[in-house]
Coordinates of C-alpha atoms in Angstrom, one line a residue:
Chain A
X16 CA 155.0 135.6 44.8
X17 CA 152.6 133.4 43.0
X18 CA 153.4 129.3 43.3
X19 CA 154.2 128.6 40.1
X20 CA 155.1 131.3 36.9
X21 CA 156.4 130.4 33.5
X22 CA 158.3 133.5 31.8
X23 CA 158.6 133.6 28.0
X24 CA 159.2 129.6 27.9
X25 CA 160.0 127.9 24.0
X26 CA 159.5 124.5 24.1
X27 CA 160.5 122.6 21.1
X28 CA 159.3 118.8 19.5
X29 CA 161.9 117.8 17.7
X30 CA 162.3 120.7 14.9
X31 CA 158.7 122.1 15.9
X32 CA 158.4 124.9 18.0
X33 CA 155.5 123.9 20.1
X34 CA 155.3 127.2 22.1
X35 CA 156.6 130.6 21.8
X36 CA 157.4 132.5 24.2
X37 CA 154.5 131.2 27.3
X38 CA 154.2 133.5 30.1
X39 CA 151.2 132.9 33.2
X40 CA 151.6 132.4 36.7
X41 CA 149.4 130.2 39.1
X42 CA 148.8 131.7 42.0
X43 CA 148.5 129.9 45.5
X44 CA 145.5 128.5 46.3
X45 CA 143.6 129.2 42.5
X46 CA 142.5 126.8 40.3
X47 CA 143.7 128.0 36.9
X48 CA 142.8 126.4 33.1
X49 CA 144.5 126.7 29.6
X50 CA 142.1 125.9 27.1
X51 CA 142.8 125.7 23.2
X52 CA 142.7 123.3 20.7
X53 CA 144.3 120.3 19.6
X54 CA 147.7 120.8 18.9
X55 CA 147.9 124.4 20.9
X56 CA 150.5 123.4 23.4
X57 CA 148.5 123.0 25.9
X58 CA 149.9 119.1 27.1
X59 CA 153.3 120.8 25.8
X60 CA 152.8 123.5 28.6
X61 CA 152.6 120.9 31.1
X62 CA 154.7 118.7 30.4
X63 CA 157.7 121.5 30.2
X64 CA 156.2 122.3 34.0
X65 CA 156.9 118.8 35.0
X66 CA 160.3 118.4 33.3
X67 CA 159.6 115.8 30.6
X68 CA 160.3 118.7 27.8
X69 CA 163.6 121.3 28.6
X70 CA 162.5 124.2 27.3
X71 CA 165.1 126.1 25.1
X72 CA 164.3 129.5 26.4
X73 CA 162.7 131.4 29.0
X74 CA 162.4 130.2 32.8
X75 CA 160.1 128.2 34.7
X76 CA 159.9 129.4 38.4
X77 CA 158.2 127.6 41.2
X78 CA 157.6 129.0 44.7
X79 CA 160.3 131.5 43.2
X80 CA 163.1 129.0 41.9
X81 CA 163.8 128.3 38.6
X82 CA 163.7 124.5 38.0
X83 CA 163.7 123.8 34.5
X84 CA 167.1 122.4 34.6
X85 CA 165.8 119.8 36.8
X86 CA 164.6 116.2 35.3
X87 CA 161.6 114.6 36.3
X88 CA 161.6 113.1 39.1
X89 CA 163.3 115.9 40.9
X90 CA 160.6 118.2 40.2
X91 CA 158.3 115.8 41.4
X92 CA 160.0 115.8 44.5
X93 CA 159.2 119.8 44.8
X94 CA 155.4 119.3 45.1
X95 CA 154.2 119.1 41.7
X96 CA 152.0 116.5 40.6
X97 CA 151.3 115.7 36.9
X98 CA 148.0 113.7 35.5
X99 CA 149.2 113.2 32.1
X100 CA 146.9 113.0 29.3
X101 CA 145.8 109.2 28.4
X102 CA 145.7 108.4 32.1
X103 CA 149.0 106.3 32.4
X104 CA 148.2 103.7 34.2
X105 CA 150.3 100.9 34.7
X106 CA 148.3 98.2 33.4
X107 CA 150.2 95.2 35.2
X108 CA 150.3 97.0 38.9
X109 CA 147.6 96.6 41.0
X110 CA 144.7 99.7 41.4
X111 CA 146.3 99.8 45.2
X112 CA 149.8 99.6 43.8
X113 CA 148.8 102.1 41.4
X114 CA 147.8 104.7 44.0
X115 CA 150.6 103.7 46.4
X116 CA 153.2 104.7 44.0
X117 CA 151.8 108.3 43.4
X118 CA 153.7 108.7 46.9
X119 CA 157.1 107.8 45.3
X120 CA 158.2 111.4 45.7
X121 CA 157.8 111.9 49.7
X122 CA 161.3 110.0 51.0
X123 CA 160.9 107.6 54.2
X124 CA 157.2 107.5 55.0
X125 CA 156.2 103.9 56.6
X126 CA 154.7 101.8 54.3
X127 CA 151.3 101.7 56.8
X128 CA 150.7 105.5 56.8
X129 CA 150.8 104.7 52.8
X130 CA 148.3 102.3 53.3
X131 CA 145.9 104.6 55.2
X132 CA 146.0 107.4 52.5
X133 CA 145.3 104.9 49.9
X134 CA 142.3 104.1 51.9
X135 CA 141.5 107.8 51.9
X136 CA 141.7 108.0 48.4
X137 CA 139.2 105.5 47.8
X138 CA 136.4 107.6 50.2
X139 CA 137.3 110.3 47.5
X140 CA 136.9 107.9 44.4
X141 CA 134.3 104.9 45.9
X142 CA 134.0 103.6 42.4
X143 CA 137.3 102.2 42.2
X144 CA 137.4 100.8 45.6
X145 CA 136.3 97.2 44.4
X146 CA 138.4 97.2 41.7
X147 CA 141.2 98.2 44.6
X148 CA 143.1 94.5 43.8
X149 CA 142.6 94.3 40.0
X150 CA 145.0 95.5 37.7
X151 CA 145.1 98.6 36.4
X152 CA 144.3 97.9 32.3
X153 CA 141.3 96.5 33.7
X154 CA 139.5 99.1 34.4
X155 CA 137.3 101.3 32.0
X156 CA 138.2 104.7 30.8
X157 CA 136.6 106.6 33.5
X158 CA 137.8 104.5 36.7
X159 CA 141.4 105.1 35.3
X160 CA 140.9 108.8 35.3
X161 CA 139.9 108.6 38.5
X162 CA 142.8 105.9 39.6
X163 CA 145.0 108.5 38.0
X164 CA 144.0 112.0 39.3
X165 CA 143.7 109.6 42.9
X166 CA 147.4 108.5 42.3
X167 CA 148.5 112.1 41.9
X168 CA 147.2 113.5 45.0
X169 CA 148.8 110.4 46.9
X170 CA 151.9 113.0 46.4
X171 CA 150.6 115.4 48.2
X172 CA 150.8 118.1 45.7
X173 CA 151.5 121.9 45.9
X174 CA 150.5 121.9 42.2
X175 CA 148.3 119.5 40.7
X176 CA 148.4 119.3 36.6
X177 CA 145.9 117.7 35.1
X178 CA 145.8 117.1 31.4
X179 CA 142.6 116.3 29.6
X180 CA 140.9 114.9 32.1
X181 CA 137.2 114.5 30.9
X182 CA 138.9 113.2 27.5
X183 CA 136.7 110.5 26.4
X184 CA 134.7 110.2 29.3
X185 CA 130.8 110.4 29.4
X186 CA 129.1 113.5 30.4
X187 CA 128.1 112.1 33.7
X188 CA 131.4 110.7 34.7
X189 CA 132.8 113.6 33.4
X190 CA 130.4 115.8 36.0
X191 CA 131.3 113.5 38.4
X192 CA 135.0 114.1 37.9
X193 CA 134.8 118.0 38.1
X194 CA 132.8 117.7 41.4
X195 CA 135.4 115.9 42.9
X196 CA 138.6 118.6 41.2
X197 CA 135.9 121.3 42.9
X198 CA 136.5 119.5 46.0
X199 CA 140.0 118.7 46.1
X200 CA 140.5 122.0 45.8
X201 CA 138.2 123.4 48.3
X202 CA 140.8 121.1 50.5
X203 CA 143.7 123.8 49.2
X204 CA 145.4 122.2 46.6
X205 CA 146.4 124.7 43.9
X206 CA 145.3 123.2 40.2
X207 CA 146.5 124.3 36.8
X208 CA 143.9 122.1 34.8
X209 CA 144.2 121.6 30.8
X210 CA 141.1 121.0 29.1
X211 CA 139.3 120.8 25.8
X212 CA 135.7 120.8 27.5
X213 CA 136.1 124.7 27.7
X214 CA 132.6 125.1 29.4
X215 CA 133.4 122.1 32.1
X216 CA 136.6 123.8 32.7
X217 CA 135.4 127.7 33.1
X218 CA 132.7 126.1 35.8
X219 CA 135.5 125.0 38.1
X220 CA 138.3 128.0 37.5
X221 CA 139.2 131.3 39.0
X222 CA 141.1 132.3 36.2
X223 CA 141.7 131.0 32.5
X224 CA 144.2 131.5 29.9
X225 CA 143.9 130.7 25.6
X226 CA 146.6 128.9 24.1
X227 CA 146.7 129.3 20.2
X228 CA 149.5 127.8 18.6
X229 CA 152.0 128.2 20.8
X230 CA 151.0 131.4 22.3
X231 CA 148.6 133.0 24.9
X232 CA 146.0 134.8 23.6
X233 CA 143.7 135.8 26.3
X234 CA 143.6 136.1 30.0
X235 CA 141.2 136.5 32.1
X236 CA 138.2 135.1 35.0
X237 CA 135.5 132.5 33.3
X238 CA 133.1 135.7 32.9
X239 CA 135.5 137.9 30.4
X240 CA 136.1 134.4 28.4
X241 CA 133.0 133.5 28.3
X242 CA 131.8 137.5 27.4
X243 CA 135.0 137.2 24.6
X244 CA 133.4 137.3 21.2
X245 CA 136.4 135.1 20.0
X246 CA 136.9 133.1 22.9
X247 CA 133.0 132.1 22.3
X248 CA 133.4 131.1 18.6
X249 CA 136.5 129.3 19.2
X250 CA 135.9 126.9 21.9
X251 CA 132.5 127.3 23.3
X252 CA 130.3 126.1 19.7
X253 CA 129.3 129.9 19.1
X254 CA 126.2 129.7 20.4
X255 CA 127.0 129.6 24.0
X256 CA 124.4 131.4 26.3
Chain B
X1 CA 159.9 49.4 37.3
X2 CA 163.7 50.2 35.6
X3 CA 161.9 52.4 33.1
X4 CA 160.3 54.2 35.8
X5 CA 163.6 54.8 37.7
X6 CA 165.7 55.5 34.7
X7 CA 163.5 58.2 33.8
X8 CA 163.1 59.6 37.3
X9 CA 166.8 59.2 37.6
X10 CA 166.7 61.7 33.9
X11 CA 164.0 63.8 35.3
X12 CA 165.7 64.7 38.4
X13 CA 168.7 66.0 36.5
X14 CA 166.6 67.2 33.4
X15 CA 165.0 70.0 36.1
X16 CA 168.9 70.2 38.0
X17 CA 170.7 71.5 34.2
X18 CA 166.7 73.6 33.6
X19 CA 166.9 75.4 36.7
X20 CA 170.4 76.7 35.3
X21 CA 168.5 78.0 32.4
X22 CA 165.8 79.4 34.4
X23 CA 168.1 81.4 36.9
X24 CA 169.7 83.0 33.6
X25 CA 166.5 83.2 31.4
X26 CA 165.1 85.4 34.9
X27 CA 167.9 87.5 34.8
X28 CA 167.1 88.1 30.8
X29 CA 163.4 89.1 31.6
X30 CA 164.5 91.0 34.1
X31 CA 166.3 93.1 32.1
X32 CA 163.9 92.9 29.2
X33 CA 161.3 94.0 30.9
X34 CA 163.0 96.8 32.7
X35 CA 165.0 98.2 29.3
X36 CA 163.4 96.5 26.3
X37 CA 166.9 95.1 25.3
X38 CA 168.1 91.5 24.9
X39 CA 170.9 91.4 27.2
X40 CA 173.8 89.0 25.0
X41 CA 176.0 89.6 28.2
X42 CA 173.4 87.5 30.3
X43 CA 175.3 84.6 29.9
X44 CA 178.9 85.8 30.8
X45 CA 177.3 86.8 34.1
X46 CA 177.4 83.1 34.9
X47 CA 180.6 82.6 33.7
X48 CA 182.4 85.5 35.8
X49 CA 180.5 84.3 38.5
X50 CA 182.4 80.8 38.2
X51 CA 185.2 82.5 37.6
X52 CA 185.2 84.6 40.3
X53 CA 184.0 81.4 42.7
X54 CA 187.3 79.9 41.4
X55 CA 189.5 82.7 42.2
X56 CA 188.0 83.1 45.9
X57 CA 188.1 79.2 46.5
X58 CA 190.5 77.5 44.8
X59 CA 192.7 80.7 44.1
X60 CA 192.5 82.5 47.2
X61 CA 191.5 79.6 49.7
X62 CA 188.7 81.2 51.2
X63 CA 186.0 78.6 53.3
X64 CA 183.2 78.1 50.2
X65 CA 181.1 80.0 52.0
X66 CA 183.2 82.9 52.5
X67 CA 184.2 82.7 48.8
X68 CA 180.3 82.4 47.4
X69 CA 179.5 85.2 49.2
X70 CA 182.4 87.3 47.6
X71 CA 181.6 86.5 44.3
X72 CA 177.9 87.6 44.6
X73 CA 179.1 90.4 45.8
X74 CA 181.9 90.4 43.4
X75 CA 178.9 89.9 40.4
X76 CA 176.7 92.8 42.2
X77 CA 179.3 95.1 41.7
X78 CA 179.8 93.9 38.4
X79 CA 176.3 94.9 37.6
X80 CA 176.7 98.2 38.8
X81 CA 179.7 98.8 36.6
X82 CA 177.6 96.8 33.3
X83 CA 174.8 99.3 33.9
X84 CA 176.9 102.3 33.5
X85 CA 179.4 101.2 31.1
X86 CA 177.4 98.9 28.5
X87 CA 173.9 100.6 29.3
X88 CA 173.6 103.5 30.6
X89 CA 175.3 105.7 28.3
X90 CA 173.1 104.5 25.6
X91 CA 170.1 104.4 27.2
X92 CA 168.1 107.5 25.5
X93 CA 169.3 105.7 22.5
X94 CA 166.9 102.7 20.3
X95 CA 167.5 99.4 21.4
X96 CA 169.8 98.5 18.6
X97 CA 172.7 100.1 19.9
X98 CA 172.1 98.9 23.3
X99 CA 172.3 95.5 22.3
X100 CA 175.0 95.6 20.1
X101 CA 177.1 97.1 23.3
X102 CA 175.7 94.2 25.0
X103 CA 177.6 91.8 22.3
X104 CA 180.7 93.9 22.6
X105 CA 180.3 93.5 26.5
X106 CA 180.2 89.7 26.2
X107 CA 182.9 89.4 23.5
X108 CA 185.4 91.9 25.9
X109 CA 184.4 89.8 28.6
X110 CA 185.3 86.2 27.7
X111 CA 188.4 87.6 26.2
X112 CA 189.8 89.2 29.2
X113 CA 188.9 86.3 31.4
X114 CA 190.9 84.1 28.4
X115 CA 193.9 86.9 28.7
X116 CA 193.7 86.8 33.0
X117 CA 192.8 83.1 33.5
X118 CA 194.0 81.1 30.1
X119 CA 192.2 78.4 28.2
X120 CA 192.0 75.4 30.6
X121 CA 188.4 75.0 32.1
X122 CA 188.6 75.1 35.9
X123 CA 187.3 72.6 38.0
X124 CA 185.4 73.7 41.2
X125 CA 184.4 71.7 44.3
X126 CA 180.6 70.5 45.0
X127 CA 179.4 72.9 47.7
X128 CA 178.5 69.4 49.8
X129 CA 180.7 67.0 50.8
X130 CA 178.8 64.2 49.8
X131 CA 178.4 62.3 46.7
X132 CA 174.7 62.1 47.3
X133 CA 171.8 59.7 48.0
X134 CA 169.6 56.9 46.8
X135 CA 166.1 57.1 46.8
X136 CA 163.7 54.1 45.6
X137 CA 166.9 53.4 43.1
X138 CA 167.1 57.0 41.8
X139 CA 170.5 58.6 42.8
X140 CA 170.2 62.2 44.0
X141 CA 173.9 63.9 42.9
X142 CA 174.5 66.4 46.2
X143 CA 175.6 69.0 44.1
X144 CA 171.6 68.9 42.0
X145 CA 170.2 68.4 45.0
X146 CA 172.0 72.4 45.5
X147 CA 171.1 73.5 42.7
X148 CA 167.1 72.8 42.7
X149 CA 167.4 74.1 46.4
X150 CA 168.8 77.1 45.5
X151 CA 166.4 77.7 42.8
X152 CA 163.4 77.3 44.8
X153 CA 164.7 80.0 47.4
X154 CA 165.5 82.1 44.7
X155 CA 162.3 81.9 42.7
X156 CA 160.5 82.4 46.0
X157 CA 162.9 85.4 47.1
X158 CA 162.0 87.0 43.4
X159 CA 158.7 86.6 43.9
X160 CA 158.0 88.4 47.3
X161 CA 161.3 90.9 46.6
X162 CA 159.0 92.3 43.1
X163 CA 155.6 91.4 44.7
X164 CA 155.6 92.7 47.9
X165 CA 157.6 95.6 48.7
X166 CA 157.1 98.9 47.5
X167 CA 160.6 98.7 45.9
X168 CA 159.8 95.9 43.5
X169 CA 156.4 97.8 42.3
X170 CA 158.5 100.9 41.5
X171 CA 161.1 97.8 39.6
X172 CA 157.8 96.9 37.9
X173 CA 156.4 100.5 37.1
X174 CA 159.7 101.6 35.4
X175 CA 159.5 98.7 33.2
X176 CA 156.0 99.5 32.1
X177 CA 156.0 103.3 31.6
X178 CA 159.0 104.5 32.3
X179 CA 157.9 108.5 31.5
X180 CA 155.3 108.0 34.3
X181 CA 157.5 106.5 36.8
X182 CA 159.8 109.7 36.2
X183 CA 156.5 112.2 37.2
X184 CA 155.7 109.9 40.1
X185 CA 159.4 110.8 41.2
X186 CA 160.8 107.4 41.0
X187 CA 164.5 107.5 40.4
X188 CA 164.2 105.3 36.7
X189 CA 167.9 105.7 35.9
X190 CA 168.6 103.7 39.9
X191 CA 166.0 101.7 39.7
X192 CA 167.7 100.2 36.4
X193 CA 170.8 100.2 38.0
X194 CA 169.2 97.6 40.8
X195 CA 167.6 95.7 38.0
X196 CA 171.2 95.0 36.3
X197 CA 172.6 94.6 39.7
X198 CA 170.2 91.5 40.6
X199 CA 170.1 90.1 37.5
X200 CA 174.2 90.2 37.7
X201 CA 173.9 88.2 41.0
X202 CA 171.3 85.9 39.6
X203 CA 173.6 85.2 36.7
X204 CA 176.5 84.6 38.9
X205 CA 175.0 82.3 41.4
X206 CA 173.9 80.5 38.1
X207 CA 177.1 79.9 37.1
X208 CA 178.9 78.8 40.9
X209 CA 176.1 76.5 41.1
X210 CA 176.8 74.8 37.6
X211 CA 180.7 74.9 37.7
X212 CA 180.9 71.9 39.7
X213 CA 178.8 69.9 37.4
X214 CA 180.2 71.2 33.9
X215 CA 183.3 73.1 34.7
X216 CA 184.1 76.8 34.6
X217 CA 185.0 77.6 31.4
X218 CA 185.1 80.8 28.6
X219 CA 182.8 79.6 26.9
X220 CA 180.3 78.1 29.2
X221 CA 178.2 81.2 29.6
X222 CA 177.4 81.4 25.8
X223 CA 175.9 77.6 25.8
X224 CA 173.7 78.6 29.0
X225 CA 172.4 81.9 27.6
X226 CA 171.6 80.3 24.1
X227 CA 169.0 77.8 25.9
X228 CA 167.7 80.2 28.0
X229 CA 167.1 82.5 25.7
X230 CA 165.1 79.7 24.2
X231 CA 163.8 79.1 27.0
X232 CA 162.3 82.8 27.7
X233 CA 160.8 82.4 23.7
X234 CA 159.0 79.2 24.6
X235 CA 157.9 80.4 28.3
X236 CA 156.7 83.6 26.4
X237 CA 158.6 86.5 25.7
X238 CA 159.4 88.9 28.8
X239 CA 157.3 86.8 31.1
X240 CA 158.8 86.2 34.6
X241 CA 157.0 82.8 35.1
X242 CA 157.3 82.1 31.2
X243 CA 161.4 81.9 32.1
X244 CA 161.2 79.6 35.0
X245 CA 159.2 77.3 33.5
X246 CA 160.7 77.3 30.2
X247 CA 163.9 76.9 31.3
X248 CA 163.1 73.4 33.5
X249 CA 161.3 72.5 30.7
X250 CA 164.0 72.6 28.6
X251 CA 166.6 71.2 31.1
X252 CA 163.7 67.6 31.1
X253 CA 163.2 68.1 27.2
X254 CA 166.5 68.1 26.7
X255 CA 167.9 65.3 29.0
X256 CA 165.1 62.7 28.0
X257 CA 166.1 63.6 24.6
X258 CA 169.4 62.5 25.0
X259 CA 168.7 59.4 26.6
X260 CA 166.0 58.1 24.6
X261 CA 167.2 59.7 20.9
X262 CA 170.8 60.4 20.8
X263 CA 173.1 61.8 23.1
X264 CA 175.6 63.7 20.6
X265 CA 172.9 65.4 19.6
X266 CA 171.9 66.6 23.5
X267 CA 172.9 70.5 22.6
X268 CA 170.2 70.7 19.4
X269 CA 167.2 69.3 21.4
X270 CA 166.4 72.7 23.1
X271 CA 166.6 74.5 19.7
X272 CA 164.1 72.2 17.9
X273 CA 162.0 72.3 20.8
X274 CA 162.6 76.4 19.8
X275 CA 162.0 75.6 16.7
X276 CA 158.4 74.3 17.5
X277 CA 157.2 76.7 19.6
X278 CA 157.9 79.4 16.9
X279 CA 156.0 77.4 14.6
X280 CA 152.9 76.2 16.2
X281 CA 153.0 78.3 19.6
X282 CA 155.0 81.5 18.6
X283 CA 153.9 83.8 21.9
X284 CA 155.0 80.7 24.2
X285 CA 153.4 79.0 27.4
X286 CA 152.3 82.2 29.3
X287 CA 152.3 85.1 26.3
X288 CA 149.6 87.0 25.2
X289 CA 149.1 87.1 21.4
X290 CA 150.5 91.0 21.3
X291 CA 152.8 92.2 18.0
X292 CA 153.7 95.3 19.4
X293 CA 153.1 97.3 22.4
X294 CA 151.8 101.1 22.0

């Protein structure tokens, strides 16, 4: 049974049909990208995992339930994590407050055991730990990327979405950022990872799948994308290898 | 010497009648901050709150204390049944409608309490059973004395419930990003419910502290919320300090204003001092110069 599979999902903005009829599955333990361009679906696809968008159609299953009836918050409370795109920090809470709150789907654990994972979470991210008492719209594009992906692991995740996260970001940071998703999950966590950096994101995966308006395209591990004629023109600049 | 003690004398109760205005500008930000609505209802929390003071004490004959606490907890389930009756069911909804259901809310309100408890303002005993003291020729009323007590506590309780527990951080993330609380798995729709619920009792214990000085009356919420709703503009709009502030600002402002100037006119003072900060300091004491937030 694979952790998380979508099955023929519509999601709708509005009157726009952002996708049409989605079907992949994660499976435990992979790290899995959607690559495609802007406007694809690909934040769509997430964001109908997590419960912000219903879809009209098709079912989302995870560890074998359907739970696309479910908001938010209780999908959260299942074991999936979502980085949005943009980061999402909240700029008038505290980096440590921040990082505490990613927690605020595991019920009743002390407030000191909290503490002690947020301390963790800065030996994964040391270049936010000074900045641990500032507030969060302080900090520069790249330390809120990594104040966000640090928040969502402080919920322990089954399945950790991240959207976009080298957006914006400088190469180096953005190196920096995929060594640390390679080691997050070397330590088991199960990733579905958007991503626009197509190269960055086939270095890290098992598995990929091509979202073009709305649908999937192609499936496959980083060596049949990055052998796909298409795939190469598309998203890798053509000239790729 | 007599000018100094006349105008401590006004000071004292300038910041007694401002921390009124504060405890209801705070509950205004509160919800502000947590829904993006103007709440027009914030006032009438005070006035059910000496209304329901009224009923416990002088109604019922409860001990004060007995009867305080049964209208706080009187007002918090008030706010419960405000969040799901005048917000809730509009909350997905732009913030027009909510605060027009707010208005309703406050217009429904004072005329039920007019239909139950008729026209007459109430009178309502000074929690203290003293008249008060003289210090260095400045008479302290008990009953101010009370009320700038109670505000400090309060403040102070506001300040370390929102600033250090976990609770109040997930109060504050919901009113900042409310989609983003929802992935984190805070419960958004509760944590408004607690945000209505305190500013209810905030409100409440408002207007049991000020019914001894001014009377409970229908109409005695309106009068409070106008000022502090001044009084959040000129602390700066939204801002939790901004409201404390502005409001005992206000209360001095308006107090040495009618002593000094005229004293018909003691209502107006707080609306040209309004009228000012619009005009030469529009974002207030403590805002940021922001139009709109993305």
């Amino acid at each position: 049974m694979p952790l998380l599979e979508l099955r023929n999902v519509a999601s709708y903005y509005g009157n726009v049909q952002a996708l049409k009829g989605v079907s992949l599955r994660v499976e435990q333990g992979e790290l899995v990208t959607l690559l495609g361009a802007n406007g694809a679906g690909k934040s769509t696809t997430l964001k109908t995992i997590s419960g912000l968008v219903v879809p009209a159609q098709g079912e989302v299953l995870f560890e074998g339930k359907p739970v696309q009836k479910l908001g938010p918050e209780a999908i959260a409370r299942l074991g999936i994590s979502h980085v949005p795109e943009g980061r999402r920090i909240f700029p008038g809470l505290t980096v440590r407050e921040n990082i505490l709150l990613g927690a605020s789907n595991r019920k009743g654990v002390p407030r000191r055991q909290l503490e002690e994972e947020a301390d963790e979470k800065f030996t994964i991210f040391p270049e936010i730990k000074p900045f641990e008492n500032a507030l969060g719209w302080t900090l520069s594009g790249g330390q809120q990327q990594m104040l966000a992906v640090a928040r969502g692991l402080m919920a322990r995740p089954k399945l950790l979405l991240l959207d976009e996260p080298s957006l914006g970001l400088a190469p180096l940071i953005v190196q920096n950022l995929f060594g640390t998703i390679r080691k997050i999950r070397a330590a088991g966590t199960t990733i579905l990872l958007v991503e626009q950096n197509a190269n960055m994101a086939l270095s890290v995966a098992d598995r990929g799948y091509v979202l073009e308006t709305g649908s999937l395209t192609v499936e496959g591990t980083p060596q049949e994308l990055l052998g796909n004629e298409e795939v190469r023109a598309a998203y890798l600049g053509g000239h790729h290898g | 010497m007599q000018f100094v003690t006349e105008n401590l004398q006004i000071l004292f109760t300038g910041l007694g009648l401002g921390s009124i205005y504060a405890l209801v500008a705070l509950g205004f930000v509160l919800i502000i901050r947590a829904t993006n609505v103007v709440n027009f209802a914030q006032g009438d929390f005070a006035m059910l709150g000496g209304y329901a003071m009224v009923l416990f004490f002088t109604g019922l004959g409860w001990p004060y204390w007995i009867a305080f606490i049964g209208a706080l907890l009187a007002m918090a389930v008030f706010g419960v049944l405000f969040n799901y009756g005048v917000y809730y069911p509009l909350r997905h909804r732009s913030f027009l409608p909510v605060l027009i259901s707010t208005l309703g809310a406050s217009i429904f309100l004072q005329n039920t309490v007019l239909y139950v408890a008729g026209p007459q303002p109430k009178p309502l005993d000074k929690l203290l059973n003293f008249d008060g003291i003289t210090l260095g020729g400045v008479f302290l009323d008990s009953q101010y004395i009370v009320i700038l007590v109670a505000t400090v506590a309060l403040v102070f309780f506001t300040f370390l419930f929102f600033e250090k527990t976990l609770l109040g951080k997930k109060l504050q993330a919901t009113s900042q990003d409310k989609d983003m609380a929802r992935l984190l798995g805070i419960p958004v729709a509760l944590m408004i419910a607690i945000t209505f619920i305190y500013s209810a009792v905030l409100g409440g214990i408002a207007g049991v502290l000020v019914g001894p000085i001014l009377f409970v009356s229908i109409g005695m919420g309106s009068i409070i919320a106008l000022k502090a709703f001044a009084a959040t503009i000129i602390g700066g709009f939204g801002d939790v300090k901004g409201a404390i502030v502005g409001g005992l600002l206000l209360g001095v402002i308006e107090s040495l204003a009618a002593q000094h100037i005229s004293v018909p006119y003691k209502d107006a003072y707080a609306f040209l001092a309004l009228f000012l900060f619009l005009l030469f300091r529009p974002q207030g004491i403590f805002g940021e110069k922001v139009s709109e937030k993305a």
